[in-house]
Amino acid sequence: MDKNKIKGILLTTTGAACWGLSGSVGQYLFDVQMMDSRWLVPIRLGLSGVLILLYSLIKYPDSVFLPWKSKEKAVTMLIYGLAGVSACQFLYFLTIELSTAAIGTIMQDLAPIFILGYTCITTKRFPKFLEILSIIMALLGVFFLTSHGNITTMTVPSLALITGVLSAVCVMIYNVLAPKLTNDIPVIVAQGWSFLLGGICIGIIFRTWTIHYIPNLYGILGIIFVIVVGNLCAFTLYISGVKLIGPSKAILYSFAEPLTAAVISTLVLGSTFTPFDALGFAMIFIMLWLITVSKSS
């Protein structure tokens, strides 16, 4: 294996692990610091967007306002930023608030199934055998995670299941729209505008300024962590790795995200992790592997 591939694997895995750590810190902020996702997410997105765009003004001064130079780009930017990136971030943290960081991250990993469905519809083809098998694995994974093998009980709140699935749909939206933006616009610029738009819109929708909450020192440090590590570091590392090894292989190494979240949630935050949870994780990892194999065949 050459040095670039090793570097790509390390960057991708580290970036995904940063997202997992951010999810775990998010769980801490909800469970211990009693924050509300409607308060945390707009602040996280807004500050991240401001920081990224300020950096972009230095790094890509001629590209910062490109998304708004044409009507078509502007519409794509709005859908990508609001229905894709920002909605995904909000639903992801809401799922964590309603359940655990492990559940939030693993539900988001169902996105390749929705991307597969979109691809089959737009190309007017039926799924391949391995793709059908991957769908079965995904359904089994969710079944074991949410019911622990007992069809009459739900160990995960139904609302968390819904928001988790919707977050995966939003991942599909921004993955599908990304090429239309990033062909002539730097990825980091598109991401910066997405975060800023999301912070403003989600803040207005939930009237964040009316939620009376004042964080203590640990709460402030947690917010800084989810912004710096969860947004800036994770995104930069992961995308840098994807450029070296490609998106199909990056999907496999992105499994470091739910794995990290599960370990931290269980060992540090006291969340339960049963053999059925492990089985559900394994099924979803097999789903990711099957989709990767199917793409390369």
PDB file of C-alpha atoms in Angstrom:
ATOM      1  CA  MET A   1       0.000   0.000   0.000  1.00  0.00           C
ATOM      2  CA  ASP A   2       1.485   3.366  -1.019  1.00  0.00           C
ATOM      3  CA  LYS A   3       1.967   6.314   1.326  1.00  0.00           C
ATOM      4  CA  ASN A   4      -0.924   8.322  -0.131  1.00  0.00           C
ATOM      5  CA  LYS A   5      -3.416   5.527   0.553  1.00  0.00           C
ATOM      6  CA  ILE A   6      -2.141   5.084   4.112  1.00  0.00           C
ATOM      7  CA  LYS A   7      -2.347   8.841   4.636  1.00  0.00           C
ATOM      8  CA  GLY A   8      -5.861   8.891   3.159  1.00  0.00           C
ATOM      9  CA  ILE A   9      -7.008   6.084   5.453  1.00  0.00           C
ATOM     10  CA  LEU A  10      -5.552   7.819   8.515  1.00  0.00           C
ATOM     11  CA  LEU A  11      -7.087  11.179   7.593  1.00  0.00           C
ATOM     12  CA  THR A  12     -10.504   9.688   6.834  1.00  0.00           C
ATOM     13  CA  THR A  13     -10.554   7.575   9.995  1.00  0.00           C
ATOM     14  CA  THR A  14      -9.417  10.478  12.175  1.00  0.00           C
ATOM     15  CA  GLY A  15     -11.989  12.818  10.648  1.00  0.00           C
ATOM     16  CA  ALA A  16     -14.772  10.294  11.231  1.00  0.00           C
ATOM     17  CA  ALA A  17     -13.564   9.721  14.797  1.00  0.00           C
ATOM     18  CA  CYS A  18     -13.728  13.497  15.373  1.00  0.00           C
ATOM     19  CA  TRP A  19     -17.389  13.425  14.334  1.00  0.00           C
ATOM     20  CA  GLY A  20     -17.962  10.545  16.757  1.00  0.00           C
ATOM     21  CA  LEU A  21     -16.267  12.477  19.574  1.00  0.00           C
ATOM     22  CA  SER A  22     -18.363  15.526  18.734  1.00  0.00           C
ATOM     23  CA  GLY A  23     -21.523  13.436  18.937  1.00  0.00           C
ATOM     24  CA  SER A  24     -20.500  12.119  22.347  1.00  0.00           C
ATOM     25  CA  VAL A  25     -19.783  15.640  23.610  1.00  0.00           C
ATOM     26  CA  GLY A  26     -23.188  16.619  22.213  1.00  0.00           C
ATOM     27  CA  GLN A  27     -24.754  13.838  24.293  1.00  0.00           C
ATOM     28  CA  TYR A  28     -22.921  15.182  27.361  1.00  0.00           C
ATOM     29  CA  LEU A  29     -24.228  18.693  26.671  1.00  0.00           C
ATOM     30  CA  PHE A  30     -27.798  17.390  26.401  1.00  0.00           C
ATOM     31  CA  ASP A  31     -27.747  14.897  29.295  1.00  0.00           C
ATOM     32  CA  VAL A  32     -25.509  16.684  31.811  1.00  0.00           C
ATOM     33  CA  GLN A  33     -25.511  20.354  30.827  1.00  0.00           C
ATOM     34  CA  MET A  34     -29.218  20.197  29.943  1.00  0.00           C
ATOM     35  CA  MET A  35     -28.815  22.060  26.665  1.00  0.00           C
ATOM     36  CA  ASP A  36     -31.515  22.039  24.019  1.00  0.00           C
ATOM     37  CA  SER A  37     -30.659  21.051  20.430  1.00  0.00           C
ATOM     38  CA  ARG A  38     -32.737  24.040  19.259  1.00  0.00           C
ATOM     39  CA  TRP A  39     -30.294  26.254  21.184  1.00  0.00           C
ATOM     40  CA  LEU A  40     -27.023  24.399  20.540  1.00  0.00           C
ATOM     41  CA  VAL A  41     -27.296  23.632  16.814  1.00  0.00           C
ATOM     42  CA  PRO A  42     -27.923  27.197  15.529  1.00  0.00           C
ATOM     43  CA  ILE A  43     -24.972  28.462  17.602  1.00  0.00           C
ATOM     44  CA  ARG A  44     -22.751  25.609  16.404  1.00  0.00           C
ATOM     45  CA  LEU A  45     -23.683  26.095  12.759  1.00  0.00           C
ATOM     46  CA  GLY A  46     -23.604  29.887  12.814  1.00  0.00           C
ATOM     47  CA  LEU A  47     -20.196  30.205  14.475  1.00  0.00           C
ATOM     48  CA  SER A  48     -18.725  27.452  12.278  1.00  0.00           C
ATOM     49  CA  GLY A  49     -20.044  29.206   9.171  1.00  0.00           C
ATOM     50  CA  VAL A  50     -18.560  32.550  10.191  1.00  0.00           C
ATOM     51  CA  LEU A  51     -15.148  30.999  10.938  1.00  0.00           C
ATOM     52  CA  ILE A  52     -15.058  29.012   7.685  1.00  0.00           C
ATOM     53  CA  LEU A  53     -16.098  31.977   5.538  1.00  0.00           C
ATOM     54  CA  LEU A  54     -13.531  34.247   7.204  1.00  0.00           C
ATOM     55  CA  TYR A  55     -10.874  31.640   6.403  1.00  0.00           C
ATOM     56  CA  SER A  56     -12.238  31.344   2.849  1.00  0.00           C
ATOM     57  CA  LEU A  57     -11.943  35.104   2.348  1.00  0.00           C
ATOM     58  CA  ILE A  58      -8.197  34.689   2.927  1.00  0.00           C
ATOM     59  CA  LYS A  59      -7.713  31.370   1.119  1.00  0.00           C
ATOM     60  CA  TYR A  60     -10.227  31.757  -1.748  1.00  0.00           C
ATOM     61  CA  PRO A  61     -11.064  35.493  -1.964  1.00  0.00           C
ATOM     62  CA  ASP A  62     -12.392  35.222  -5.529  1.00  0.00           C
ATOM     63  CA  SER A  63     -14.643  32.240  -4.802  1.00  0.00           C
ATOM     64  CA  VAL A  64     -16.467  33.171  -1.587  1.00  0.00           C
ATOM     65  CA  PHE A  65     -19.461  34.768  -3.333  1.00  0.00           C
ATOM     66  CA  LEU A  66     -19.563  32.446  -6.364  1.00  0.00           C
ATOM     67  CA  PRO A  67     -22.631  30.520  -5.053  1.00  0.00           C
ATOM     68  CA  TRP A  68     -24.685  33.718  -5.415  1.00  0.00           C
ATOM     69  CA  LYS A  69     -23.487  34.808  -8.872  1.00  0.00           C
ATOM     70  CA  SER A  70     -26.261  32.942 -10.743  1.00  0.00           C
ATOM     71  CA  LYS A  71     -29.865  32.028  -9.954  1.00  0.00           C
ATOM     72  CA  GLU A  72     -29.251  28.314 -10.589  1.00  0.00           C
ATOM     73  CA  LYS A  73     -26.248  28.188  -8.242  1.00  0.00           C
ATOM     74  CA  ALA A  74     -28.101  30.177  -5.593  1.00  0.00           C
ATOM     75  CA  VAL A  75     -31.106  27.807  -5.629  1.00  0.00           C
ATOM     76  CA  THR A  76     -28.797  24.769  -5.479  1.00  0.00           C
ATOM     77  CA  MET A  77     -26.852  26.397  -2.630  1.00  0.00           C
ATOM     78  CA  LEU A  78     -30.034  27.027  -0.646  1.00  0.00           C
ATOM     79  CA  ILE A  79     -31.296  23.449  -1.071  1.00  0.00           C
ATOM     80  CA  TYR A  80     -27.841  21.972  -0.404  1.00  0.00           C
ATOM     81  CA  GLY A  81     -27.262  24.174   2.630  1.00  0.00           C
ATOM     82  CA  LEU A  82     -30.702  24.085   4.246  1.00  0.00           C
ATOM     83  CA  ALA A  83     -32.385  20.802   3.240  1.00  0.00           C
ATOM     84  CA  GLY A  84     -29.064  18.953   3.140  1.00  0.00           C
ATOM     85  CA  VAL A  85     -26.203  20.014   5.411  1.00  0.00           C
ATOM     86  CA  SER A  86     -28.039  22.101   8.028  1.00  0.00           C
ATOM     87  CA  ALA A  87     -31.137  19.907   8.352  1.00  0.00           C
ATOM     88  CA  CYS A  88     -28.829  16.889   8.652  1.00  0.00           C
ATOM     89  CA  GLN A  89     -26.868  18.570  11.472  1.00  0.00           C
ATOM     90  CA  PHE A  90     -30.021  19.508  13.383  1.00  0.00           C
ATOM     91  CA  LEU A  91     -31.690  16.101  13.000  1.00  0.00           C
ATOM     92  CA  TYR A  92     -28.418  14.351  13.921  1.00  0.00           C
ATOM     93  CA  PHE A  93     -28.109  16.253  17.207  1.00  0.00           C
ATOM     94  CA  LEU A  94     -31.838  15.924  17.879  1.00  0.00           C
ATOM     95  CA  THR A  95     -31.507  12.147  17.488  1.00  0.00           C
ATOM     96  CA  ILE A  96     -28.628  12.196  19.987  1.00  0.00           C
ATOM     97  CA  GLU A  97     -30.712  14.290  22.384  1.00  0.00           C
ATOM     98  CA  LEU A  98     -33.585  11.798  22.093  1.00  0.00           C
ATOM     99  CA  SER A  99     -31.386   8.672  22.356  1.00  0.00           C
ATOM    100  CA  THR A 100     -27.570   8.408  22.410  1.00  0.00           C
ATOM    101  CA  ALA A 101     -24.582   9.498  20.323  1.00  0.00           C
ATOM    102  CA  ALA A 102     -24.098   5.902  19.157  1.00  0.00           C
ATOM    103  CA  ILE A 103     -27.657   5.680  17.807  1.00  0.00           C
ATOM    104  CA  GLY A 104     -27.442   9.132  16.196  1.00  0.00           C
ATOM    105  CA  THR A 105     -24.259   8.307  14.299  1.00  0.00           C
ATOM    106  CA  ILE A 106     -25.215   4.796  13.223  1.00  0.00           C
ATOM    107  CA  MET A 107     -28.614   5.954  11.930  1.00  0.00           C
ATOM    108  CA  GLN A 108     -26.850   8.572   9.822  1.00  0.00           C
ATOM    109  CA  ASP A 109     -24.745   5.771   8.312  1.00  0.00           C
ATOM    110  CA  LEU A 110     -27.908   4.521   6.580  1.00  0.00           C
ATOM    111  CA  ALA A 111     -27.431   7.329   4.041  1.00  0.00           C
ATOM    112  CA  PRO A 112     -25.831   5.064   1.371  1.00  0.00           C
ATOM    113  CA  ILE A 113     -29.113   3.129   1.163  1.00  0.00           C
ATOM    114  CA  PHE A 114     -31.004   6.304   0.260  1.00  0.00           C
ATOM    115  CA  ILE A 115     -28.245   7.336  -2.154  1.00  0.00           C
ATOM    116  CA  LEU A 116     -28.581   3.879  -3.742  1.00  0.00           C
ATOM    117  CA  GLY A 117     -32.364   4.333  -4.022  1.00  0.00           C
ATOM    118  CA  TYR A 118     -31.928   7.745  -5.658  1.00  0.00           C
ATOM    119  CA  THR A 119     -29.366   6.323  -8.100  1.00  0.00           C
ATOM    120  CA  CYS A 120     -31.642   3.430  -9.096  1.00  0.00           C
ATOM    121  CA  ILE A 121     -34.608   5.782  -9.652  1.00  0.00           C
ATOM    122  CA  THR A 122     -32.684   8.374 -11.680  1.00  0.00           C
ATOM    123  CA  THR A 123     -30.847   5.786 -13.809  1.00  0.00           C
ATOM    124  CA  LYS A 124     -34.017   3.680 -14.196  1.00  0.00           C
ATOM    125  CA  ARG A 125     -32.452   0.420 -13.095  1.00  0.00           C
ATOM    126  CA  PHE A 126     -33.156  -2.254 -10.500  1.00  0.00           C
ATOM    127  CA  PRO A 127     -30.740  -2.778  -7.599  1.00  0.00           C
ATOM    128  CA  LYS A 128     -28.052  -5.397  -8.095  1.00  0.00           C
ATOM    129  CA  PHE A 129     -27.980  -8.549  -5.967  1.00  0.00           C
ATOM    130  CA  LEU A 130     -25.338  -7.143  -3.591  1.00  0.00           C
ATOM    131  CA  GLU A 131     -27.281  -3.889  -3.318  1.00  0.00           C
ATOM    132  CA  ILE A 132     -30.467  -5.775  -2.369  1.00  0.00           C
ATOM    133  CA  LEU A 133     -28.439  -7.704   0.190  1.00  0.00           C
ATOM    134  CA  SER A 134     -27.086  -4.432   1.597  1.00  0.00           C
ATOM    135  CA  ILE A 135     -30.645  -3.124   2.037  1.00  0.00           C
ATOM    136  CA  ILE A 136     -31.564  -6.295   3.940  1.00  0.00           C
ATOM    137  CA  MET A 137     -28.485  -5.877   6.155  1.00  0.00           C
ATOM    138  CA  ALA A 138     -29.427  -2.239   6.862  1.00  0.00           C
ATOM    139  CA  LEU A 139     -32.989  -3.198   7.842  1.00  0.00           C
ATOM    140  CA  LEU A 140     -31.729  -6.001  10.092  1.00  0.00           C
ATOM    141  CA  GLY A 141     -29.195  -3.620  11.667  1.00  0.00           C
ATOM    142  CA  VAL A 142     -31.883  -1.072  12.504  1.00  0.00           C
ATOM    143  CA  PHE A 143     -34.143  -3.864  13.808  1.00  0.00           C
ATOM    144  CA  PHE A 144     -31.512  -5.141  16.255  1.00  0.00           C
ATOM    145  CA  LEU A 145     -30.570  -1.627  17.355  1.00  0.00           C
ATOM    146  CA  THR A 146     -34.122  -0.488  18.001  1.00  0.00           C
ATOM    147  CA  SER A 147     -35.745  -3.683  19.340  1.00  0.00           C
ATOM    148  CA  HIS A 148     -32.842  -5.784  20.705  1.00  0.00           C
ATOM    149  CA  GLY A 149     -34.332  -8.751  18.908  1.00  0.00           C
ATOM    150  CA  ASN A 150     -37.814  -8.449  20.415  1.00  0.00           C
ATOM    151  CA  ILE A 151     -40.314  -7.273  17.809  1.00  0.00           C
ATOM    152  CA  THR A 152     -42.829  -6.253  20.508  1.00  0.00           C
ATOM    153  CA  THR A 153     -40.545  -3.734  22.205  1.00  0.00           C
ATOM    154  CA  MET A 154     -38.687  -0.598  21.135  1.00  0.00           C
ATOM    155  CA  THR A 155     -35.474   0.233  23.007  1.00  0.00           C
ATOM    156  CA  VAL A 156     -35.033   3.437  20.996  1.00  0.00           C
ATOM    157  CA  PRO A 157     -37.761   6.123  21.102  1.00  0.00           C
ATOM    158  CA  SER A 158     -39.791   6.096  17.903  1.00  0.00           C
ATOM    159  CA  LEU A 159     -39.178   9.833  17.421  1.00  0.00           C
ATOM    160  CA  ALA A 160     -35.397   9.229  17.564  1.00  0.00           C
ATOM    161  CA  LEU A 161     -35.795   6.534  14.917  1.00  0.00           C
ATOM    162  CA  ILE A 162     -37.693   8.962  12.664  1.00  0.00           C
ATOM    163  CA  THR A 163     -35.226  11.840  13.120  1.00  0.00           C
ATOM    164  CA  GLY A 164     -32.296   9.444  12.605  1.00  0.00           C
ATOM    165  CA  VAL A 165     -33.696   8.175   9.308  1.00  0.00           C
ATOM    166  CA  LEU A 166     -34.465  11.737   8.200  1.00  0.00           C
ATOM    167  CA  SER A 167     -30.882  12.782   8.981  1.00  0.00           C
ATOM    168  CA  ALA A 168     -29.682  10.007   6.652  1.00  0.00           C
ATOM    169  CA  VAL A 169     -32.062  11.294   3.936  1.00  0.00           C
ATOM    170  CA  CYS A 170     -30.534  14.767   4.356  1.00  0.00           C
ATOM    171  CA  VAL A 171     -27.056  13.255   3.913  1.00  0.00           C
ATOM    172  CA  MET A 172     -28.311  11.831   0.624  1.00  0.00           C
ATOM    173  CA  ILE A 173     -29.572  15.271  -0.439  1.00  0.00           C
ATOM    174  CA  TYR A 174     -26.272  17.048   0.068  1.00  0.00           C
ATOM    175  CA  ASN A 175     -24.266  14.182  -1.448  1.00  0.00           C
ATOM    176  CA  VAL A 176     -26.389  14.297  -4.595  1.00  0.00           C
ATOM    177  CA  LEU A 177     -26.217  18.099  -4.893  1.00  0.00           C
ATOM    178  CA  ALA A 178     -22.541  18.501  -3.933  1.00  0.00           C
ATOM    179  CA  PRO A 179     -21.094  17.881  -7.440  1.00  0.00           C
ATOM    180  CA  LYS A 180     -23.307  20.637  -8.889  1.00  0.00           C
ATOM    181  CA  LEU A 181     -21.717  23.134  -6.509  1.00  0.00           C
ATOM    182  CA  THR A 182     -18.168  21.918  -6.025  1.00  0.00           C
ATOM    183  CA  ASN A 183     -17.236  21.657  -9.712  1.00  0.00           C
ATOM    184  CA  ASP A 184     -16.287  25.339  -9.690  1.00  0.00           C
ATOM    185  CA  ILE A 185     -16.743  26.311  -6.029  1.00  0.00           C
ATOM    186  CA  PRO A 186     -14.313  25.162  -3.291  1.00  0.00           C
ATOM    187  CA  VAL A 187     -15.964  22.600  -1.000  1.00  0.00           C
ATOM    188  CA  ILE A 188     -15.069  24.621   2.082  1.00  0.00           C
ATOM    189  CA  VAL A 189     -16.862  27.695   0.682  1.00  0.00           C
ATOM    190  CA  ALA A 190     -20.054  25.696   0.068  1.00  0.00           C
ATOM    191  CA  GLN A 191     -19.801  24.242   3.563  1.00  0.00           C
ATOM    192  CA  GLY A 192     -19.267  27.657   5.143  1.00  0.00           C
ATOM    193  CA  TRP A 193     -22.370  29.113   3.511  1.00  0.00           C
ATOM    194  CA  SER A 194     -24.344  25.977   4.448  1.00  0.00           C
ATOM    195  CA  PHE A 195     -23.456  26.332   8.111  1.00  0.00           C
ATOM    196  CA  LEU A 196     -24.161  30.068   8.186  1.00  0.00           C
ATOM    197  CA  LEU A 197     -27.514  29.695   6.403  1.00  0.00           C
ATOM    198  CA  GLY A 198     -28.478  26.854   8.715  1.00  0.00           C
ATOM    199  CA  GLY A 199     -27.511  28.739  11.851  1.00  0.00           C
ATOM    200  CA  ILE A 200     -29.619  31.736  10.805  1.00  0.00           C
ATOM    201  CA  CYS A 201     -32.670  29.787   9.580  1.00  0.00           C
ATOM    202  CA  ILE A 202     -32.829  27.230  12.409  1.00  0.00           C
ATOM    203  CA  GLY A 203     -32.329  30.050  14.909  1.00  0.00           C
ATOM    204  CA  ILE A 204     -35.262  31.967  13.393  1.00  0.00           C
ATOM    205  CA  ILE A 205     -37.514  28.890  13.138  1.00  0.00           C
ATOM    206  CA  PHE A 206     -37.038  27.940  16.807  1.00  0.00           C
ATOM    207  CA  ARG A 207     -36.531  31.515  18.040  1.00  0.00           C
ATOM    208  CA  THR A 208     -33.336  30.493  19.772  1.00  0.00           C
ATOM    209  CA  TRP A 209     -33.026  33.874  21.484  1.00  0.00           C
ATOM    210  CA  THR A 210     -36.167  33.071  23.533  1.00  0.00           C
ATOM    211  CA  ILE A 211     -34.614  29.894  25.010  1.00  0.00           C
ATOM    212  CA  HIS A 212     -33.229  31.145  28.309  1.00  0.00           C
ATOM    213  CA  TYR A 213     -30.076  29.147  28.881  1.00  0.00           C
ATOM    214  CA  ILE A 214     -26.679  30.290  30.148  1.00  0.00           C
ATOM    215  CA  PRO A 215     -23.908  27.661  29.850  1.00  0.00           C
ATOM    216  CA  ASN A 216     -21.315  27.188  32.574  1.00  0.00           C
ATOM    217  CA  LEU A 217     -17.596  26.805  31.874  1.00  0.00           C
ATOM    218  CA  TYR A 218     -17.932  23.118  30.921  1.00  0.00           C
ATOM    219  CA  GLY A 219     -20.849  23.959  28.670  1.00  0.00           C
ATOM    220  CA  ILE A 220     -18.823  26.656  26.890  1.00  0.00           C
ATOM    221  CA  LEU A 221     -15.887  24.259  26.459  1.00  0.00           C
ATOM    222  CA  GLY A 222     -18.293  21.661  25.059  1.00  0.00           C
ATOM    223  CA  ILE A 223     -19.663  24.142  22.531  1.00  0.00           C
ATOM    224  CA  ILE A 224     -16.132  25.075  21.453  1.00  0.00           C
ATOM    225  CA  PHE A 225     -15.318  21.356  21.099  1.00  0.00           C
ATOM    226  CA  VAL A 226     -18.288  20.550  18.840  1.00  0.00           C
ATOM    227  CA  ILE A 227     -17.479  23.583  16.674  1.00  0.00           C
ATOM    228  CA  VAL A 228     -13.711  23.126  16.359  1.00  0.00           C
ATOM    229  CA  VAL A 229     -13.402  19.326  16.489  1.00  0.00           C
ATOM    230  CA  GLY A 230     -16.856  18.350  15.200  1.00  0.00           C
ATOM    231  CA  ASN A 231     -17.049  20.821  12.333  1.00  0.00           C
ATOM    232  CA  LEU A 232     -13.708  22.350  11.408  1.00  0.00           C
ATOM    233  CA  CYS A 233     -11.262  19.502  12.158  1.00  0.00           C
ATOM    234  CA  ALA A 234     -13.558  16.597  11.236  1.00  0.00           C
ATOM    235  CA  PHE A 235     -14.606  18.100   7.917  1.00  0.00           C
ATOM    236  CA  THR A 236     -11.076  19.123   6.897  1.00  0.00           C
ATOM    237  CA  LEU A 237      -9.510  15.772   7.808  1.00  0.00           C
ATOM    238  CA  TYR A 238     -12.260  13.642   6.272  1.00  0.00           C
ATOM    239  CA  ILE A 239     -12.446  15.522   2.957  1.00  0.00           C
ATOM    240  CA  SER A 240      -8.637  15.498   2.703  1.00  0.00           C
ATOM    241  CA  GLY A 241      -8.719  11.725   3.124  1.00  0.00           C
ATOM    242  CA  VAL A 242     -11.511  11.281   0.575  1.00  0.00           C
ATOM    243  CA  LYS A 243      -9.394  13.076  -2.033  1.00  0.00           C
ATOM    244  CA  LEU A 244      -6.643  10.478  -1.547  1.00  0.00           C
ATOM    245  CA  ILE A 245      -8.648   7.224  -1.345  1.00  0.00           C
ATOM    246  CA  GLY A 246     -11.988   8.092  -2.978  1.00  0.00           C
ATOM    247  CA  PRO A 247     -15.526   8.296  -1.539  1.00  0.00           C
ATOM    248  CA  SER A 248     -16.385   4.595  -1.914  1.00  0.00           C
ATOM    249  CA  LYS A 249     -13.505   3.467   0.315  1.00  0.00           C
ATOM    250  CA  ALA A 250     -13.995   6.425   2.650  1.00  0.00           C
ATOM    251  CA  ILE A 251     -17.474   5.075   3.468  1.00  0.00           C
ATOM    252  CA  LEU A 252     -15.895   2.058   5.173  1.00  0.00           C
ATOM    253  CA  TYR A 253     -13.458   4.084   7.247  1.00  0.00           C
ATOM    254  CA  SER A 254     -16.234   6.495   8.227  1.00  0.00           C
ATOM    255  CA  PHE A 255     -17.481   3.671  10.438  1.00  0.00           C
ATOM    256  CA  ALA A 256     -14.966   5.057  12.954  1.00  0.00           C
ATOM    257  CA  GLU A 257     -17.644   7.689  13.706  1.00  0.00           C
ATOM    258  CA  PRO A 258     -20.345   5.450  15.256  1.00  0.00           C
ATOM    259  CA  LEU A 259     -17.676   3.173  16.755  1.00  0.00           C
ATOM    260  CA  THR A 260     -16.028   6.112  18.557  1.00  0.00           C
ATOM    261  CA  ALA A 261     -19.409   7.431  19.688  1.00  0.00           C
ATOM    262  CA  ALA A 262     -20.417   4.000  21.005  1.00  0.00           C
ATOM    263  CA  VAL A 263     -17.184   3.529  22.975  1.00  0.00           C
ATOM    264  CA  ILE A 264     -17.307   7.027  24.522  1.00  0.00           C
ATOM    265  CA  SER A 265     -21.045   6.819  25.262  1.00  0.00           C
ATOM    266  CA  THR A 266     -20.649   3.446  26.965  1.00  0.00           C
ATOM    267  CA  LEU A 267     -17.400   3.932  28.891  1.00  0.00           C
ATOM    268  CA  VAL A 268     -17.673   7.628  29.783  1.00  0.00           C
ATOM    269  CA  LEU A 269     -21.336   8.641  29.621  1.00  0.00           C
ATOM    270  CA  GLY A 270     -22.763   5.399  30.998  1.00  0.00           C
ATOM    271  CA  SER A 271     -25.002   4.478  28.056  1.00  0.00           C
ATOM    272  CA  THR A 272     -25.876   0.804  27.745  1.00  0.00           C
ATOM    273  CA  PHE A 273     -24.414  -1.185  24.853  1.00  0.00           C
ATOM    274  CA  THR A 274     -25.750  -4.727  24.484  1.00  0.00           C
ATOM    275  CA  PRO A 275     -24.786  -7.646  22.237  1.00  0.00           C
ATOM    276  CA  PHE A 276     -27.824  -6.761  20.110  1.00  0.00           C
ATOM    277  CA  ASP A 277     -26.388  -3.255  19.626  1.00  0.00           C
ATOM    278  CA  ALA A 278     -23.090  -4.816  18.539  1.00  0.00           C
ATOM    279  CA  LEU A 279     -24.989  -7.077  16.116  1.00  0.00           C
ATOM    280  CA  GLY A 280     -26.859  -4.079  14.700  1.00  0.00           C
ATOM    281  CA  PHE A 281     -23.586  -2.192  14.227  1.00  0.00           C
ATOM    282  CA  ALA A 282     -22.083  -5.226  12.475  1.00  0.00           C
ATOM    283  CA  MET A 283     -25.065  -5.493  10.103  1.00  0.00           C
ATOM    284  CA  ILE A 284     -24.783  -1.837   9.096  1.00  0.00           C
ATOM    285  CA  PHE A 285     -21.029  -2.161   8.607  1.00  0.00           C
ATOM    286  CA  ILE A 286     -21.685  -5.165   6.333  1.00  0.00           C
ATOM    287  CA  MET A 287     -24.207  -2.987   4.463  1.00  0.00           C
ATOM    288  CA  LEU A 288     -21.512  -0.347   3.860  1.00  0.00           C
ATOM    289  CA  TRP A 289     -19.047  -3.021   2.720  1.00  0.00           C
ATOM    290  CA  LEU A 290     -21.570  -4.598   0.328  1.00  0.00           C
ATOM    291  CA  ILE A 291     -22.355  -1.249  -1.268  1.00  0.00           C
ATOM    292  CA  THR A 292     -18.617  -0.557  -1.674  1.00  0.00           C
ATOM    293  CA  VAL A 293     -18.039  -3.982  -3.275  1.00  0.00           C
ATOM    294  CA  SER A 294     -21.066  -3.483  -5.545  1.00  0.00           C
ATOM    295  CA  LYS A 295     -19.715  -0.123  -6.780  1.00  0.00           C
ATOM    296  CA  SER A 296     -16.344  -1.624  -7.639  1.00  0.00           C
ATOM    297  CA  SER A 297     -17.782  -4.648  -9.447  1.00  0.00           C
TER     298      SER A 297
END
